[in-house]
JSON list of C-alpha atoms in Angstrom, two decimals:
[
{"chain": "A", "resi": 12, "resn": "MET", "atom": "CA", "xyz": [-13.94, 19.97, -46.49]},
{"chain": "A", "resi": 13, "resn": "SER", "atom": "CA", "xyz": [-12.13, 16.63, -46.31]},
{"chain": "A", "resi": 14, "resn": "SER", "atom": "CA", "xyz": [-10.55, 15.73, -42.98]},
{"chain": "A", "resi": 15, "resn": "THR", "atom": "CA", "xyz": [-7.76, 13.80, -44.69]},
{"chain": "A", "resi": 16, "resn": "ALA", "atom": "CA", "xyz": [-4.25, 15.09, -45.20]},
{"chain": "A", "resi": 17, "resn": "THR", "atom": "CA", "xyz": [-4.64, 14.82, -48.96]},
{"chain": "A", "resi": 18, "resn": "GLY", "atom": "CA", "xyz": [-7.57, 15.32, -51.28]},
{"chain": "A", "resi": 19, "resn": "SER", "atom": "CA", "xyz": [-9.65, 18.33, -52.22]},
{"chain": "A", "resi": 20, "resn": "ALA", "atom": "CA", "xyz": [-8.39, 20.66, -49.50]},
{"chain": "A", "resi": 21, "resn": "LYS", "atom": "CA", "xyz": [-6.19, 23.48, -50.70]},
{"chain": "A", "resi": 22, "resn": "PRO", "atom": "CA", "xyz": [-2.59, 22.79, -49.61]},
{"chain": "A", "resi": 23, "resn": "SER", "atom": "CA", "xyz": [-1.20, 24.95, -46.86]},
{"chain": "A", "resi": 24, "resn": "PRO", "atom": "CA", "xyz": [1.22, 27.62, -48.08]},
{"chain": "A", "resi": 25, "resn": "ARG", "atom": "CA", "xyz": [3.64, 26.38, -45.43]},
{"chain": "A", "resi": 26, "resn": "THR", "atom": "CA", "xyz": [6.63, 24.48, -46.80]},
{"chain": "A", "resi": 27, "resn": "VAL", "atom": "CA", "xyz": [7.66, 21.16, -45.29]},
{"chain": "A", "resi": 28, "resn": "VAL", "atom": "CA", "xyz": [11.27, 21.81, -44.34]},
{"chain": "A", "resi": 29, "resn": "PRO", "atom": "CA", "xyz": [13.90, 19.05, -44.18]},
{"chain": "A", "resi": 30, "resn": "THR", "atom": "CA", "xyz": [13.72, 18.81, -40.39]},
{"chain": "A", "resi": 31, "resn": "VAL", "atom": "CA", "xyz": [10.15, 17.49, -40.45]},
{"chain": "A", "resi": 32, "resn": "GLU", "atom": "CA", "xyz": [11.12, 14.99, -43.14]},
{"chain": "A", "resi": 33, "resn": "THR", "atom": "CA", "xyz": [13.80, 13.73, -40.75]},
{"chain": "A", "resi": 34, "resn": "VAL", "atom": "CA", "xyz": [11.21, 13.29, -38.00]},
{"chain": "A", "resi": 35, "resn": "LEU", "atom": "CA", "xyz": [8.75, 11.52, -40.31]},
{"chain": "A", "resi": 36, "resn": "ALA", "atom": "CA", "xyz": [11.45, 9.22, -41.69]},
{"chain": "A", "resi": 37, "resn": "PHE", "atom": "CA", "xyz": [12.23, 8.12, -38.14]},
{"chain": "A", "resi": 38, "resn": "VAL", "atom": "CA", "xyz": [8.66, 7.63, -36.90]},
{"chain": "A", "resi": 39, "resn": "ASN", "atom": "CA", "xyz": [7.45, 5.85, -40.05]},
{"chain": "A", "resi": 40, "resn": "THR", "atom": "CA", "xyz": [9.48, 2.73, -39.36]},
{"chain": "A", "resi": 41, "resn": "ARG", "atom": "CA", "xyz": [6.78, 0.81, -37.45]},
{"chain": "A", "resi": 42, "resn": "ALA", "atom": "CA", "xyz": [5.00, -2.33, -38.58]},
{"chain": "A", "resi": 43, "resn": "ASP", "atom": "CA", "xyz": [1.29, -1.89, -39.19]},
{"chain": "A", "resi": 44, "resn": "GLY", "atom": "CA", "xyz": [-1.77, -3.76, -40.37]},
{"chain": "A", "resi": 45, "resn": "GLY", "atom": "CA", "xyz": [-1.25, -2.50, -43.92]},
{"chain": "A", "resi": 46, "resn": "GLY", "atom": "CA", "xyz": [1.85, -4.56, -44.60]},
{"chain": "A", "resi": 47, "resn": "ARG", "atom": "CA", "xyz": [4.65, -2.24, -43.51]},
{"chain": "A", "resi": 48, "resn": "ARG", "atom": "CA", "xyz": [7.30, -4.16, -41.61]},
{"chain": "A", "resi": 49, "resn": "GLU", "atom": "CA", "xyz": [9.18, -3.22, -38.45]},
{"chain": "A", "resi": 50, "resn": "LEU", "atom": "CA", "xyz": [12.47, -1.58, -39.48]},
{"chain": "A", "resi": 51, "resn": "PHE", "atom": "CA", "xyz": [13.95, -1.38, -35.98]},
{"chain": "A", "resi": 52, "resn": "GLY", "atom": "CA", "xyz": [13.39, -5.02, -35.08]},
{"chain": "A", "resi": 53, "resn": "ASP", "atom": "CA", "xyz": [17.02, -5.68, -34.11]},
{"chain": "A", "resi": 54, "resn": "GLY", "atom": "CA", "xyz": [20.46, -4.12, -34.31]},
{"chain": "A", "resi": 55, "resn": "HIS", "atom": "CA", "xyz": [21.09, -5.37, -37.84]},
{"chain": "A", "resi": 56, "resn": "SER", "atom": "CA", "xyz": [17.85, -3.98, -39.31]},
{"chain": "A", "resi": 57, "resn": "PHE", "atom": "CA", "xyz": [18.34, -0.69, -37.44]},
{"chain": "A", "resi": 58, "resn": "ALA", "atom": "CA", "xyz": [21.89, -0.36, -38.83]},
{"chain": "A", "resi": 59, "resn": "GLU", "atom": "CA", "xyz": [20.62, -1.16, -42.33]},
{"chain": "A", "resi": 60, "resn": "TRP", "atom": "CA", "xyz": [18.01, 1.58, -42.04]},
{"chain": "A", "resi": 61, "resn": "LEU", "atom": "CA", "xyz": [20.61, 4.07, -40.83]},
{"chain": "A", "resi": 62, "resn": "ALA", "atom": "CA", "xyz": [22.88, 3.23, -43.77]},
{"chain": "A", "resi": 63, "resn": "GLU", "atom": "CA", "xyz": [20.04, 4.28, -46.09]},
{"chain": "A", "resi": 64, "resn": "HIS", "atom": "CA", "xyz": [19.47, 7.61, -44.31]},
{"chain": "A", "resi": 65, "resn": "GLY", "atom": "CA", "xyz": [22.58, 9.76, -44.47]},
{"chain": "A", "resi": 66, "resn": "GLU", "atom": "CA", "xyz": [20.97, 12.60, -42.52]},
{"chain": "A", "resi": 67, "resn": "PHE", "atom": "CA", "xyz": [21.60, 10.60, -39.33]},
{"chain": "A", "resi": 68, "resn": "GLY", "atom": "CA", "xyz": [25.36, 10.53, -39.79]},
{"chain": "A", "resi": 69, "resn": "ASP", "atom": "CA", "xyz": [27.96, 8.14, -41.12]},
{"chain": "A", "resi": 70, "resn": "GLU", "atom": "CA", "xyz": [27.68, 4.36, -41.07]},
{"chain": "A", "resi": 71, "resn": "THR", "atom": "CA", "xyz": [26.72, 3.34, -37.54]},
{"chain": "A", "resi": 72, "resn": "VAL", "atom": "CA", "xyz": [27.12, 0.03, -35.73]},
{"chain": "A", "resi": 73, "resn": "ALA", "atom": "CA", "xyz": [23.93, -0.77, -33.80]},
{"chain": "A", "resi": 74, "resn": "THR", "atom": "CA", "xyz": [23.11, -3.44, -31.23]},
{"chain": "A", "resi": 75, "resn": "ASP", "atom": "CA", "xyz": [19.78, -5.00, -30.35]},
{"chain": "A", "resi": 76, "resn": "ALA", "atom": "CA", "xyz": [19.70, -2.73, -27.29]},
{"chain": "A", "resi": 77, "resn": "ASP", "atom": "CA", "xyz": [20.17, 0.29, -29.58]},
{"chain": "A", "resi": 78, "resn": "ALA", "atom": "CA", "xyz": [17.25, -0.90, -31.71]},
{"chain": "A", "resi": 79, "resn": "ALA", "atom": "CA", "xyz": [15.09, -1.24, -28.59]},
{"chain": "A", "resi": 80, "resn": "ALA", "atom": "CA", "xyz": [16.01, 2.30, -27.54]},
{"chain": "A", "resi": 81, "resn": "ALA", "atom": "CA", "xyz": [15.16, 3.53, -31.04]},
{"chain": "A", "resi": 82, "resn": "ARG", "atom": "CA", "xyz": [11.74, 1.88, -30.84]},
{"chain": "A", "resi": 83, "resn": "GLU", "atom": "CA", "xyz": [11.07, 3.51, -27.47]},
{"chain": "A", "resi": 84, "resn": "LEU", "atom": "CA", "xyz": [12.01, 6.98, -28.74]},
{"chain": "A", "resi": 85, "resn": "ARG", "atom": "CA", "xyz": [10.02, 6.49, -31.93]},
{"chain": "A", "resi": 86, "resn": "ASP", "atom": "CA", "xyz": [6.92, 5.18, -30.16]},
{"chain": "A", "resi": 87, "resn": "ALA", "atom": "CA", "xyz": [6.98, 8.10, -27.71]},
{"chain": "A", "resi": 88, "resn": "LEU", "atom": "CA", "xyz": [7.02, 10.49, -30.66]},
{"chain": "A", "resi": 89, "resn": "VAL", "atom": "CA", "xyz": [4.14, 8.62, -32.31]},
{"chain": "A", "resi": 90, "resn": "VAL", "atom": "CA", "xyz": [2.03, 9.09, -29.17]},
{"chain": "A", "resi": 91, "resn": "LEU", "atom": "CA", "xyz": [2.63, 12.85, -29.42]},
{"chain": "A", "resi": 92, "resn": "LEU", "atom": "CA", "xyz": [1.66, 12.84, -33.08]},
{"chain": "A", "resi": 93, "resn": "LEU", "atom": "CA", "xyz": [-1.53, 10.93, -32.24]},
{"chain": "A", "resi": 94, "resn": "ALA", "atom": "CA", "xyz": [-2.28, 13.60, -29.65]},
{"chain": "A", "resi": 95, "resn": "HIS", "atom": "CA", "xyz": [-1.88, 16.19, -32.42]},
{"chain": "A", "resi": 96, "resn": "SER", "atom": "CA", "xyz": [-4.59, 14.26, -34.30]},
{"chain": "A", "resi": 97, "resn": "GLY", "atom": "CA", "xyz": [-6.86, 14.22, -31.27]},
{"chain": "A", "resi": 98, "resn": "ASP", "atom": "CA", "xyz": [-6.73, 10.41, -31.11]},
{"chain": "A", "resi": 99, "resn": "GLU", "atom": "CA", "xyz": [-7.78, 9.07, -27.71]},
{"chain": "A", "resi": 100, "resn": "THR", "atom": "CA", "xyz": [-4.86, 6.62, -27.67]},
{"chain": "A", "resi": 101, "resn": "GLY", "atom": "CA", "xyz": [-2.52, 9.62, -27.71]},
{"chain": "A", "resi": 102, "resn": "LEU", "atom": "CA", "xyz": [-4.09, 11.38, -24.72]},
{"chain": "A", "resi": 103, "resn": "GLY", "atom": "CA", "xyz": [-4.12, 10.99, -20.95]},
{"chain": "A", "resi": 104, "resn": "GLU", "atom": "CA", "xyz": [-1.68, 8.56, -19.32]},
{"chain": "A", "resi": 105, "resn": "PRO", "atom": "CA", "xyz": [-0.02, 7.42, -22.60]},
{"chain": "A", "resi": 106, "resn": "LEU", "atom": "CA", "xyz": [0.77, 11.05, -23.42]},
{"chain": "A", "resi": 107, "resn": "ARG", "atom": "CA", "xyz": [2.23, 11.70, -19.96]},
{"chain": "A", "resi": 108, "resn": "HIS", "atom": "CA", "xyz": [4.46, 8.63, -20.23]},
{"chain": "A", "resi": 109, "resn": "ALA", "atom": "CA", "xyz": [5.59, 9.65, -23.73]},
{"chain": "A", "resi": 110, "resn": "GLU", "atom": "CA", "xyz": [6.46, 13.18, -22.61]},
{"chain": "A", "resi": 111, "resn": "GLN", "atom": "CA", "xyz": [8.38, 11.83, -19.62]},
{"chain": "A", "resi": 112, "resn": "HIS", "atom": "CA", "xyz": [10.35, 9.52, -21.90]},
{"chain": "A", "resi": 113, "resn": "LEU", "atom": "CA", "xyz": [11.17, 12.39, -24.24]},
{"chain": "A", "resi": 114, "resn": "ARG", "atom": "CA", "xyz": [12.34, 14.54, -21.33]},
{"chain": "A", "resi": 115, "resn": "ARG", "atom": "CA", "xyz": [14.71, 11.74, -20.30]},
{"chain": "A", "resi": 116, "resn": "ALA", "atom": "CA", "xyz": [15.88, 11.43, -23.91]},
{"chain": "A", "resi": 117, "resn": "GLY", "atom": "CA", "xyz": [16.57, 15.17, -23.99]},
{"chain": "A", "resi": 118, "resn": "ALA", "atom": "CA", "xyz": [18.85, 14.78, -20.98]},
{"chain": "A", "resi": 119, "resn": "LEU", "atom": "CA", "xyz": [20.62, 11.72, -22.39]},
{"chain": "A", "resi": 120, "resn": "TYR", "atom": "CA", "xyz": [21.17, 13.19, -25.84]},
{"chain": "A", "resi": 121, "resn": "PRO", "atom": "CA", "xyz": [21.89, 16.91, -25.35]},
{"chain": "A", "resi": 122, "resn": "LEU", "atom": "CA", "xyz": [22.20, 19.26, -28.28]},
{"chain": "A", "resi": 123, "resn": "ALA", "atom": "CA", "xyz": [24.81, 21.86, -29.18]},
{"chain": "A", "resi": 124, "resn": "THR", "atom": "CA", "xyz": [24.25, 25.20, -30.89]},
{"chain": "A", "resi": 125, "resn": "VAL", "atom": "CA", "xyz": [26.36, 25.55, -34.03]},
{"chain": "A", "resi": 126, "resn": "VAL", "atom": "CA", "xyz": [26.82, 29.18, -35.08]},
{"chain": "A", "resi": 127, "resn": "THR", "atom": "CA", "xyz": [28.27, 30.08, -38.48]},
{"chain": "A", "resi": 128, "resn": "ALA", "atom": "CA", "xyz": [28.16, 33.09, -40.79]},
{"chain": "A", "resi": 129, "resn": "GLY", "atom": "CA", "xyz": [25.47, 31.27, -42.75]},
{"chain": "A", "resi": 130, "resn": "GLY", "atom": "CA", "xyz": [23.15, 30.68, -39.82]},
{"chain": "A", "resi": 131, "resn": "VAL", "atom": "CA", "xyz": [22.56, 28.82, -36.59]},
{"chain": "A", "resi": 132, "resn": "GLU", "atom": "CA", "xyz": [21.50, 25.22, -36.10]},
{"chain": "A", "resi": 133, "resn": "LEU", "atom": "CA", "xyz": [21.16, 22.59, -33.40]},
{"chain": "A", "resi": 134, "resn": "ALA", "atom": "CA", "xyz": [23.25, 19.47, -33.76]},
{"chain": "A", "resi": 135, "resn": "SER", "atom": "CA", "xyz": [24.24, 16.47, -31.69]},
{"chain": "A", "resi": 136, "resn": "PRO", "atom": "CA", "xyz": [27.82, 16.64, -30.37]},
{"chain": "A", "resi": 137, "resn": "GLN", "atom": "CA", "xyz": [27.80, 12.88, -29.76]},
{"chain": "A", "resi": 138, "resn": "THR", "atom": "CA", "xyz": [28.80, 10.00, -32.00]},
{"chain": "A", "resi": 139, "resn": "GLY", "atom": "CA", "xyz": [27.28, 6.66, -32.97]},
{"chain": "A", "resi": 140, "resn": "VAL", "atom": "CA", "xyz": [23.71, 5.82, -32.00]},
{"chain": "A", "resi": 141, "resn": "PRO", "atom": "CA", "xyz": [23.48, 8.69, -29.45]},
{"chain": "A", "resi": 142, "resn": "ARG", "atom": "CA", "xyz": [24.15, 11.03, -32.39]},
{"chain": "A", "resi": 143, "resn": "VAL", "atom": "CA", "xyz": [21.22, 9.45, -34.25]},
{"chain": "A", "resi": 144, "resn": "PHE", "atom": "CA", "xyz": [18.83, 10.09, -31.38]},
{"chain": "A", "resi": 145, "resn": "GLY", "atom": "CA", "xyz": [20.20, 13.61, -30.89]},
{"chain": "A", "resi": 146, "resn": "THR", "atom": "CA", "xyz": [19.65, 14.31, -34.58]},
{"chain": "A", "resi": 147, "resn": "VAL", "atom": "CA", "xyz": [15.99, 13.30, -34.24]},
{"chain": "A", "resi": 148, "resn": "LEU", "atom": "CA", "xyz": [15.54, 15.56, -31.21]},
{"chain": "A", "resi": 149, "resn": "ALA", "atom": "CA", "xyz": [17.31, 18.41, -33.00]},
{"chain": "A", "resi": 150, "resn": "ALA", "atom": "CA", "xyz": [14.95, 18.04, -35.96]},
{"chain": "A", "resi": 151, "resn": "VAL", "atom": "CA", "xyz": [11.93, 18.08, -33.65]},
{"chain": "A", "resi": 152, "resn": "THR", "atom": "CA", "xyz": [13.20, 21.16, -31.81]},
{"chain": "A", "resi": 153, "resn": "THR", "atom": "CA", "xyz": [14.11, 23.06, -34.96]},
{"chain": "A", "resi": 154, "resn": "PHE", "atom": "CA", "xyz": [10.82, 22.34, -36.70]},
{"chain": "A", "resi": 155, "resn": "ALA", "atom": "CA", "xyz": [8.77, 23.15, -33.59]},
{"chain": "A", "resi": 156, "resn": "GLN", "atom": "CA", "xyz": [10.16, 26.69, -33.74]},
{"chain": "A", "resi": 157, "resn": "THR", "atom": "CA", "xyz": [8.31, 27.23, -37.03]},
{"chain": "A", "resi": 158, "resn": "GLY", "atom": "CA", "xyz": [4.99, 27.09, -35.16]},
{"chain": "A", "resi": 159, "resn": "ASP", "atom": "CA", "xyz": [3.78, 24.10, -37.19]},
{"chain": "A", "resi": 160, "resn": "TRP", "atom": "CA", "xyz": [4.65, 21.30, -34.77]},
{"chain": "A", "resi": 161, "resn": "GLY", "atom": "CA", "xyz": [0.94, 20.62, -34.24]},
{"chain": "A", "resi": 162, "resn": "ARG", "atom": "CA", "xyz": [0.58, 19.84, -37.95]},
{"chain": "A", "resi": 163, "resn": "VAL", "atom": "CA", "xyz": [2.91, 16.87, -37.66]},
{"chain": "A", "resi": 164, "resn": "LYS", "atom": "CA", "xyz": [0.43, 14.10, -36.90]},
{"chain": "A", "resi": 165, "resn": "ALA", "atom": "CA", "xyz": [-0.12, 10.35, -36.84]},
{"chain": "A", "resi": 166, "resn": "CYS", "atom": "CA", "xyz": [-2.98, 8.91, -38.84]},
{"chain": "A", "resi": 167, "resn": "ARG", "atom": "CA", "xyz": [-6.04, 8.17, -36.70]},
{"chain": "A", "resi": 168, "resn": "ASN", "atom": "CA", "xyz": [-6.82, 5.00, -38.63]},
{"chain": "A", "resi": 169, "resn": "PRO", "atom": "CA", "xyz": [-5.83, 2.37, -35.99]},
{"chain": "A", "resi": 170, "resn": "PRO", "atom": "CA", "xyz": [-4.14, -0.12, -38.34]},
{"chain": "A", "resi": 171, "resn": "CYS", "atom": "CA", "xyz": [-2.03, 2.71, -39.77]},
{"chain": "A", "resi": 172, "resn": "HIS", "atom": "CA", "xyz": [-0.83, 5.48, -37.42]},
{"chain": "A", "resi": 173, "resn": "PHE", "atom": "CA", "xyz": [1.50, 6.66, -40.22]},
{"chain": "A", "resi": 174, "resn": "GLY", "atom": "CA", "xyz": [3.14, 10.01, -39.53]},
{"chain": "A", "resi": 175, "resn": "PHE", "atom": "CA", "xyz": [2.32, 12.86, -41.91]},
{"chain": "A", "resi": 176, "resn": "PHE", "atom": "CA", "xyz": [2.42, 16.62, -42.26]},
{"chain": "A", "resi": 177, "resn": "ASP", "atom": "CA", "xyz": [-1.09, 18.07, -42.29]},
{"chain": "A", "resi": 178, "resn": "ARG", "atom": "CA", "xyz": [-1.32, 20.36, -45.32]},
{"chain": "A", "resi": 179, "resn": "THR", "atom": "CA", "xyz": [-5.00, 21.23, -44.94]},
{"chain": "A", "resi": 180, "resn": "ARG", "atom": "CA", "xyz": [-5.75, 24.93, -44.77]},
{"chain": "A", "resi": 181, "resn": "ASN", "atom": "CA", "xyz": [-7.19, 24.84, -41.24]},
{"chain": "A", "resi": 182, "resn": "GLY", "atom": "CA", "xyz": [-4.96, 22.09, -39.86]},
{"chain": "A", "resi": 183, "resn": "ALA", "atom": "CA", "xyz": [-7.91, 19.71, -39.39]},
{"chain": "A", "resi": 184, "resn": "GLY", "atom": "CA", "xyz": [-6.43, 16.68, -41.18]},
{"chain": "A", "resi": 185, "resn": "LEU", "atom": "CA", "xyz": [-6.89, 13.41, -39.31]},
{"chain": "A", "resi": 186, "resn": "TYR", "atom": "CA", "xyz": [-5.67, 10.75, -41.75]},
{"chain": "A", "resi": 187, "resn": "CYS", "atom": "CA", "xyz": [-2.57, 10.25, -43.84]},
{"chain": "A", "resi": 188, "resn": "SER", "atom": "CA", "xyz": [-4.63, 9.52, -46.97]},
{"chain": "A", "resi": 189, "resn": "THR", "atom": "CA", "xyz": [-8.17, 9.48, -48.31]},
{"chain": "A", "resi": 190, "resn": "GLY", "atom": "CA", "xyz": [-7.97, 5.68, -48.19]},
{"chain": "A", "resi": 191, "resn": "CYS", "atom": "CA", "xyz": [-7.49, 5.66, -44.43]},
{"chain": "A", "resi": 192, "resn": "GLY", "atom": "CA", "xyz": [-10.28, 8.21, -44.00]},
{"chain": "A", "resi": 193, "resn": "SER", "atom": "CA", "xyz": [-12.60, 5.99, -46.04]},
{"chain": "A", "resi": 194, "resn": "GLN", "atom": "CA", "xyz": [-11.72, 2.93, -43.95]},
{"chain": "A", "resi": 195, "resn": "VAL", "atom": "CA", "xyz": [-12.63, 4.73, -40.74]},
{"chain": "A", "resi": 196, "resn": "SER", "atom": "CA", "xyz": [-15.87, 6.07, -42.24]},
{"chain": "A", "resi": 197, "resn": "MET", "atom": "CA", "xyz": [-16.85, 2.56, -43.37]},
{"chain": "A", "resi": 198, "resn": "ARG", "atom": "CA", "xyz": [-16.11, 1.05, -39.95]},
{"chain": "A", "resi": 199, "resn": "ASN", "atom": "CA", "xyz": [-18.19, 3.75, -38.27]},
{"chain": "A", "resi": 200, "resn": "TYR", "atom": "CA", "xyz": [-21.03, 3.17, -40.74]},
{"chain": "A", "resi": 201, "resn": "ARG", "atom": "CA", "xyz": [-21.04, -0.58, -40.10]},
{"chain": "A", "resi": 202, "resn": "ARG", "atom": "CA", "xyz": [-20.95, 0.03, -36.34]},
{"chain": "A", "resi": 203, "resn": "ARG", "atom": "CA", "xyz": [-24.00, 2.28, -36.59]},
{"chain": "A", "resi": 204, "resn": "GLN", "atom": "CA", "xyz": [-25.77, -0.30, -38.74]},
{"chain": "A", "resi": 205, "resn": "ARG", "atom": "CA", "xyz": [-25.15, -3.01, -36.16]},
{"chain": "A", "resi": 206, "resn": "ARG", "atom": "CA", "xyz": [-26.43, -0.80, -33.34]},
{"chain": "A", "resi": 207, "resn": "GLU", "atom": "CA", "xyz": [-29.56, 0.13, -35.28]},
{"chain": "A", "resi": 208, "resn": "GLY", "atom": "CA", "xyz": [-30.16, -3.53, -36.09]},
{"chain": "A", "resi": 209, "resn": "GLU", "atom": "CA", "xyz": [-30.07, -4.62, -32.46]},
{"chain": "A", "resi": 210, "resn": "ALA", "atom": "CA", "xyz": [-33.44, -5.51, -30.94]},
{"chain": "A", "resi": 211, "resn": "PRO", "atom": "CA", "xyz": [-34.58, -3.16, -28.14]},
{"chain": "A", "resi": 212, "resn": "PRO", "atom": "CA", "xyz": [-34.25, -4.60, -24.63]},
{"chain": "A", "resi": 213, "resn": "PRO", "atom": "CA", "xyz": [-37.40, -6.30, -23.24]},
{"chain": "A", "resi": 214, "resn": "GLU", "atom": "CA", "xyz": [-39.64, -4.18, -21.04]},
{"chain": "A", "resi": 215, "resn": "MET", "atom": "CA", "xyz": [-39.41, -4.88, -17.33]}
]
């Protein structure tokens, strides 16, 4: 069975709900080796991105400091998603730092329970950029209650680290696409070839 998120594996019967799409939209704003550019580089680019994503509220004025805070929150989430993929860069000390940052974010951007006849949801009671960050945390919290939080992952291909929802039947997906899986397999193959081609050390 393929270890990629797409391919021959039978899709999971689970449905990707809007909350996880909100999380993925936020985390997939990083520059990478594949040509994607940084979308939170400064206040202007962050505000432009927000204007294109209505789920984060009305038009928001953002400063360079806001963009830096957005990058910090995003990168902490990416570390967690790498941990979900079993990537070594998402484990140990980096994971502890990311979880600490997210605990601080939870205190800075508290959520409110909104109860209506139609249902109950978490929402940010704040305005502006704090509302944006609260909306991200609300989406994470709401989706985590489905039991599928561990299926929200970051691609283990180092130049990529793109966030994706693992639709494989057994939740064993490691890469966002078959292309990324192939790149990793080729790098591992070439590494093995180099090791096998090395001359044995001289006898003492």
